[in-house]
Amino acid sequence: MSRAHRFHLEMDGHSVTVQTRHAARETELLVDGKVVGYQRTPTRHRPSATVLTAELPGDPPKPFAVALHSRGAEDAPTCALEIAGRSHAMSESPLIRPGTVPPAAGRPPLRSARGLLRRTLRRWV
């Protein structure tokens, strides 16, 4: 299971994205690519649900909430956007660039020789 997830939904002409990192201990909410909400959960306390609130831009602004539910360590979390009394499921989107192939499972991605050489020389200098 991946330790990071990204959920995305287009709502009223705006892009709403939820990203988790480090096994859902860090959750951030983005509207149109700008961070509007962030929550960090201590290591000892792992809630089954995380709720972040924000507003969609407009006149008047539309408040909404995003609920991220984690079922367990083995299962992927689910995410839903709640606005105006309705709930909309947010689909999980890949964390890789379009057109790239993800690395094989269980094998770390190959590093470029140039980047590896540069990092090694920085340590020695």
mmCIF file of N, CA, C and O in Angstrom, residues 61-121:
data_model
loop_
_atom_site.group_PDB
_atom_site.id
_atom_site.type_symbol
_atom_site.label_atom_id
_atom_site.label_comp_id
_atom_site.label_asym_id
_atom_site.label_seq_id
_atom_site.Cartn_x
_atom_site.Cartn_y
_atom_site.Cartn_z
ATOM 1 N N PRO A 61 -19.021 33.203 -1.075
ATOM 2 C CA PRO A 61 -18.215 31.986 -0.978
ATOM 3 C C PRO A 61 -19.074 30.813 -0.487
ATOM 4 O O PRO A 61 -20.011 31.006 0.277
ATOM 5 N N LYS A 62 -18.741 29.613 -0.971
ATOM 6 C CA LYS A 62 -19.508 28.425 -0.585
ATOM 7 C C LYS A 62 -18.673 27.568 0.363
ATOM 8 O O LYS A 62 -17.665 27.012 -0.035
ATOM 9 N N PRO A 63 -19.088 27.462 1.625
ATOM 10 C CA PRO A 63 -18.338 26.626 2.570
ATOM 11 C C PRO A 63 -18.534 25.144 2.247
ATOM 12 O O PRO A 63 -19.606 24.731 1.794
ATOM 13 N N PHE A 64 -17.490 24.360 2.484
ATOM 14 C CA PHE A 64 -17.575 22.920 2.291
ATOM 15 C C PHE A 64 -16.655 22.225 3.278
ATOM 16 O O PHE A 64 -15.817 22.843 3.916
ATOM 17 N N ALA A 65 -16.844 20.930 3.412
ATOM 18 C CA ALA A 65 -16.010 20.101 4.282
ATOM 19 C C ALA A 65 -15.555 18.877 3.493
ATOM 20 O O ALA A 65 -16.277 18.386 2.623
ATOM 21 N N VAL A 66 -14.363 18.413 3.796
ATOM 22 C CA VAL A 66 -13.823 17.207 3.178
ATOM 23 C C VAL A 66 -13.552 16.218 4.300
ATOM 24 O O VAL A 66 -12.877 16.552 5.278
ATOM 25 N N ALA A 67 -14.109 15.015 4.165
ATOM 26 C CA ALA A 67 -13.914 13.969 5.170
ATOM 27 C C ALA A 67 -13.078 12.853 4.573
ATOM 28 O O ALA A 67 -13.429 12.293 3.535
ATOM 29 N N LEU A 68 -11.971 12.547 5.223
ATOM 30 C CA LEU A 68 -11.064 11.482 4.797
ATOM 31 C C LEU A 68 -11.186 10.355 5.811
ATOM 32 O O LEU A 68 -10.917 10.548 6.999
ATOM 33 N N HIS A 69 -11.642 9.192 5.355
ATOM 34 C CA HIS A 69 -11.864 8.044 6.232
ATOM 35 C C HIS A 69 -10.824 6.971 5.949
ATOM 36 O O HIS A 69 -10.662 6.546 4.809
ATOM 37 N N SER A 70 -10.117 6.535 6.987
ATOM 38 C CA SER A 70 -9.176 5.422 6.829
ATOM 39 C C SER A 70 -9.736 4.227 7.578
ATOM 40 O O SER A 70 -10.069 4.308 8.757
ATOM 41 N N ARG A 71 -9.853 3.115 6.861
ATOM 42 C CA ARG A 71 -10.456 1.912 7.446
ATOM 43 C C ARG A 71 -9.456 1.115 8.247
ATOM 44 O O ARG A 71 -9.785 0.474 9.203
ATOM 45 N N GLY A 72 -8.216 1.132 7.835
ATOM 46 C CA GLY A 72 -7.187 0.370 8.526
ATOM 47 C C GLY A 72 -5.869 0.515 7.804
ATOM 48 O O GLY A 72 -5.783 1.148 6.742
ATOM 49 N N ALA A 73 -4.839 -0.070 8.348
ATOM 50 C CA ALA A 73 -3.504 0.052 7.754
ATOM 51 C C ALA A 73 -3.429 -0.646 6.398
ATOM 52 O O ALA A 73 -2.636 -0.268 5.544
ATOM 53 N N GLU A 74 -4.250 -1.658 6.184
ATOM 54 C CA GLU A 74 -4.180 -2.437 4.945
ATOM 55 C C GLU A 74 -4.986 -1.810 3.806
ATOM 56 O O GLU A 74 -4.656 -1.968 2.645
ATOM 57 N N ASP A 75 -6.064 -1.111 4.135
ATOM 58 C CA ASP A 75 -6.968 -0.578 3.122
ATOM 59 C C ASP A 75 -6.643 0.864 2.766
ATOM 60 O O ASP A 75 -6.164 1.629 3.598
ATOM 61 N N ALA A 76 -6.926 1.232 1.534
ATOM 62 C CA ALA A 76 -6.730 2.613 1.092
ATOM 63 C C ALA A 76 -7.841 3.482 1.674
ATOM 64 O O ALA A 76 -8.979 3.036 1.822
ATOM 65 N N PRO A 77 -7.548 4.729 2.023
ATOM 66 C CA PRO A 77 -8.580 5.614 2.571
ATOM 67 C C PRO A 77 -9.585 6.030 1.498
ATOM 68 O O PRO A 77 -9.326 5.914 0.298
ATOM 69 N N THR A 78 -10.735 6.527 1.935
ATOM 70 C CA THR A 78 -11.741 7.074 1.037
ATOM 71 C C THR A 78 -11.955 8.533 1.412
ATOM 72 O O THR A 78 -11.716 8.940 2.544
ATOM 73 N N CYS A 79 -12.419 9.320 0.446
ATOM 74 C CA CYS A 79 -12.573 10.752 0.675
ATOM 75 C C CYS A 79 -13.895 11.220 0.072
ATOM 76 O O CYS A 79 -14.284 10.767 -1.009
ATOM 77 N N ALA A 80 -14.577 12.123 0.786
ATOM 78 C CA ALA A 80 -15.839 12.676 0.303
ATOM 79 C C ALA A 80 -15.894 14.167 0.589
ATOM 80 O O ALA A 80 -15.452 14.626 1.639
ATOM 81 N N LEU A 81 -16.435 14.923 -0.370
ATOM 82 C CA LEU A 81 -16.626 16.363 -0.224
ATOM 83 C C LEU A 81 -18.089 16.601 0.104
ATOM 84 O O LEU A 81 -18.973 16.073 -0.574
ATOM 85 N N GLU A 82 -18.348 17.373 1.158
ATOM 86 C CA GLU A 82 -19.718 17.674 1.571
ATOM 87 C C GLU A 82 -19.965 19.165 1.399
ATOM 88 O O GLU A 82 -19.275 19.985 2.003
ATOM 89 N N ILE A 83 -20.939 19.498 0.543
ATOM 90 C CA ILE A 83 -21.261 20.894 0.264
ATOM 91 C C ILE A 83 -22.774 21.016 0.091
ATOM 92 O O ILE A 83 -23.399 20.175 -0.553
ATOM 93 N N ALA A 84 -23.357 22.020 0.700
ATOM 94 C CA ALA A 84 -24.785 22.316 0.606
ATOM 95 C C ALA A 84 -25.636 21.100 0.947
ATOM 96 O O ALA A 84 -26.624 20.816 0.285
ATOM 97 N N GLY A 85 -25.241 20.336 1.959
ATOM 98 C CA GLY A 85 -26.023 19.193 2.401
ATOM 99 C C GLY A 85 -25.892 17.945 1.557
ATOM 100 O O GLY A 85 -26.577 16.963 1.798
ATOM 101 N N ARG A 86 -25.032 17.966 0.547
ATOM 102 C CA ARG A 86 -24.832 16.793 -0.317
ATOM 103 C C ARG A 86 -23.405 16.308 -0.201
ATOM 104 O O ARG A 86 -22.478 17.089 -0.009
ATOM 105 N N SER A 87 -23.237 15.014 -0.355
ATOM 106 C CA SER A 87 -21.917 14.398 -0.281
ATOM 107 C C SER A 87 -21.507 13.912 -1.668
ATOM 108 O O SER A 87 -22.307 13.297 -2.378
ATOM 109 N N HIS A 88 -20.265 14.212 -2.054
ATOM 110 C CA HIS A 88 -19.722 13.810 -3.357
ATOM 111 C C HIS A 88 -18.442 13.017 -3.121
ATOM 112 O O HIS A 88 -17.521 13.508 -2.463
ATOM 113 N N ALA A 89 -18.388 11.810 -3.661
ATOM 114 C CA ALA A 89 -17.183 10.985 -3.521
ATOM 115 C C ALA A 89 -16.060 11.585 -4.360
ATOM 116 O O ALA A 89 -16.278 12.017 -5.498
ATOM 117 N N MET A 90 -14.860 11.633 -3.785
ATOM 118 C CA MET A 90 -13.693 12.143 -4.503
ATOM 119 C C MET A 90 -12.887 10.951 -4.994
ATOM 120 O O MET A 90 -12.589 10.042 -4.220
ATOM 121 N N SER A 91 -12.540 10.966 -6.262
ATOM 122 C CA SER A 91 -11.794 9.842 -6.820
ATOM 123 C C SER A 91 -10.300 10.011 -6.532
ATOM 124 O O SER A 91 -9.779 11.120 -6.475
ATOM 125 N N GLU A 92 -9.636 8.878 -6.346
ATOM 126 C CA GLU A 92 -8.195 8.908 -6.102
ATOM 127 C C GLU A 92 -7.490 9.066 -7.437
ATOM 128 O O GLU A 92 -7.812 8.395 -8.415
ATOM 129 N N SER A 93 -6.540 9.982 -7.494
ATOM 130 C CA SER A 93 -5.786 10.206 -8.723
ATOM 131 C C SER A 93 -4.332 9.804 -8.483
ATOM 132 O O SER A 93 -3.833 9.905 -7.369
ATOM 133 N N PRO A 94 -3.650 9.358 -9.524
ATOM 134 C CA PRO A 94 -2.275 8.877 -9.345
ATOM 135 C C PRO A 94 -1.321 9.981 -8.921
ATOM 136 O O PRO A 94 -1.524 11.150 -9.216
ATOM 137 N N LEU A 95 -0.269 9.580 -8.222
ATOM 138 C CA LEU A 95 0.734 10.518 -7.725
ATOM 139 C C LEU A 95 1.933 10.621 -8.656
ATOM 140 O O LEU A 95 2.997 11.049 -8.240
ATOM 141 N N ILE A 96 1.784 10.220 -9.915
ATOM 142 C CA ILE A 96 2.889 10.299 -10.872
ATOM 143 C C ILE A 96 2.496 11.236 -12.001
ATOM 144 O O ILE A 96 1.323 11.514 -12.215
ATOM 145 N N ARG A 97 3.478 11.715 -12.718
ATOM 146 C CA ARG A 97 3.218 12.599 -13.851
ATOM 147 C C ARG A 97 2.583 11.806 -14.994
ATOM 148 O O ARG A 97 2.918 10.645 -15.203
ATOM 149 N N PRO A 98 1.674 12.432 -15.737
ATOM 150 C CA PRO A 98 1.080 11.739 -16.877
ATOM 151 C C PRO A 98 2.161 11.342 -17.881
ATOM 152 O O PRO A 98 3.092 12.091 -18.144
ATOM 153 N N GLY A 99 2.025 10.155 -18.421
ATOM 154 C CA GLY A 99 2.976 9.689 -19.433
ATOM 155 C C GLY A 99 4.185 8.977 -18.866
ATOM 156 O O GLY A 99 5.016 8.481 -19.615
ATOM 157 N N THR A 100 4.320 8.920 -17.549
ATOM 158 C CA THR A 100 5.444 8.204 -16.946
ATOM 159 C C THR A 100 4.981 6.841 -16.469
ATOM 160 O O THR A 100 3.805 6.622 -16.193
ATOM 161 N N VAL A 101 5.907 5.932 -16.353
ATOM 162 C CA VAL A 101 5.605 4.584 -15.903
ATOM 163 C C VAL A 101 6.057 4.463 -14.451
ATOM 164 O O VAL A 101 7.198 4.798 -14.131
ATOM 165 N N PRO A 102 5.170 3.981 -13.549
ATOM 166 C CA PRO A 102 5.587 3.849 -12.151
ATOM 167 C C PRO A 102 6.666 2.776 -12.011
ATOM 168 O O PRO A 102 6.715 1.830 -12.802
ATOM 169 N N PRO A 103 7.541 2.913 -11.008
ATOM 170 C CA PRO A 103 8.585 1.906 -10.821
ATOM 171 C C PRO A 103 7.972 0.567 -10.436
ATOM 172 O O PRO A 103 6.872 0.511 -9.893
ATOM 173 N N ALA A 104 8.694 -0.513 -10.736
ATOM 174 C CA ALA A 104 8.223 -1.851 -10.400
ATOM 175 C C ALA A 104 8.075 -1.978 -8.893
ATOM 176 O O ALA A 104 8.855 -1.426 -8.126
ATOM 177 N N ALA A 105 7.059 -2.717 -8.459
ATOM 178 C CA ALA A 105 6.810 -2.878 -7.029
ATOM 179 C C ALA A 105 7.977 -3.601 -6.366
ATOM 180 O O ALA A 105 8.515 -4.556 -6.897
ATOM 181 N N GLY A 106 8.370 -3.105 -5.211
ATOM 182 C CA GLY A 106 9.436 -3.743 -4.467
ATOM 183 C C GLY A 106 10.832 -3.368 -4.926
ATOM 184 O O GLY A 106 11.814 -3.827 -4.377
ATOM 185 N N ARG A 107 10.934 -2.543 -5.947
ATOM 186 C CA ARG A 107 12.234 -2.143 -6.458
ATOM 187 C C ARG A 107 12.321 -0.628 -6.482
ATOM 188 O O ARG A 107 11.443 0.037 -7.033
ATOM 189 N N PRO A 108 13.352 -0.043 -5.882
ATOM 190 C CA PRO A 108 13.447 1.415 -5.882
ATOM 191 C C PRO A 108 13.718 1.934 -7.293
ATOM 192 O O PRO A 108 14.294 1.233 -8.120
ATOM 193 N N PRO A 109 13.280 3.168 -7.583
ATOM 194 C CA PRO A 109 13.536 3.719 -8.909
ATOM 195 C C PRO A 109 15.032 3.920 -9.135
ATOM 196 O O PRO A 109 15.800 4.167 -8.205
ATOM 197 N N LEU A 110 15.444 3.804 -10.396
ATOM 198 C CA LEU A 110 16.848 4.000 -10.735
ATOM 199 C C LEU A 110 17.206 5.474 -10.659
ATOM 200 O O LEU A 110 16.464 6.336 -11.105
ATOM 201 N N ARG A 111 18.339 5.771 -10.081
ATOM 202 C CA ARG A 111 18.827 7.148 -10.012
ATOM 203 C C ARG A 111 19.732 7.401 -11.201
ATOM 204 O O ARG A 111 20.436 6.521 -11.670
ATOM 205 N N SER A 112 19.739 8.621 -11.636
ATOM 206 C CA SER A 112 20.633 8.944 -12.737
ATOM 207 C C SER A 112 22.073 8.975 -12.227
ATOM 208 O O SER A 112 22.345 9.366 -11.092
ATOM 209 N N ALA A 113 22.996 8.542 -13.050
ATOM 210 C CA ALA A 113 24.407 8.514 -12.658
ATOM 211 C C ALA A 113 24.914 9.929 -12.377
ATOM 212 O O ALA A 113 25.701 10.138 -11.448
ATOM 213 N N ARG A 114 24.431 10.885 -13.145
ATOM 214 C CA ARG A 114 24.872 12.266 -12.955
ATOM 215 C C ARG A 114 24.445 12.808 -11.588
ATOM 216 O O ARG A 114 25.225 13.426 -10.875
ATOM 217 N N GLY A 115 23.180 12.560 -11.200
ATOM 218 C CA GLY A 115 22.687 13.024 -9.906
ATOM 219 C C GLY A 115 23.394 12.334 -8.753
ATOM 220 O O GLY A 115 23.720 12.957 -7.742
ATOM 221 N N LEU A 116 23.649 11.054 -8.897
ATOM 222 C CA LEU A 116 24.357 10.305 -7.861
ATOM 223 C C LEU A 116 25.776 10.828 -7.688
ATOM 224 O O LEU A 116 26.260 11.015 -6.574
ATOM 225 N N LEU A 117 26.450 11.099 -8.801
ATOM 226 C CA LEU A 117 27.805 11.637 -8.753
ATOM 227 C C LEU A 117 27.813 13.020 -8.093
ATOM 228 O O LEU A 117 28.674 13.321 -7.264
ATOM 229 N N ARG A 118 26.824 13.850 -8.428
ATOM 230 C CA ARG A 118 26.743 15.206 -7.865
ATOM 231 C C ARG A 118 26.559 15.148 -6.348
ATOM 232 O O ARG A 118 27.220 15.873 -5.599
ATOM 233 N N ARG A 119 25.670 14.291 -5.871
ATOM 234 C CA ARG A 119 25.457 14.174 -4.424
ATOM 235 C C ARG A 119 26.694 13.646 -3.712
ATOM 236 O O ARG A 119 27.028 14.094 -2.616
ATOM 237 N N THR A 120 27.387 12.692 -4.326
ATOM 238 C CA THR A 120 28.601 12.138 -3.718
ATOM 239 C C THR A 120 29.685 13.191 -3.615
ATOM 240 O O THR A 120 30.356 13.326 -2.585
ATOM 241 N N LEU A 121 29.854 14.002 -4.666
ATOM 242 C CA LEU A 121 30.873 15.037 -4.641
ATOM 243 C C LEU A 121 30.551 16.124 -3.619
ATOM 244 O O LEU A 121 31.472 16.675 -2.986
#
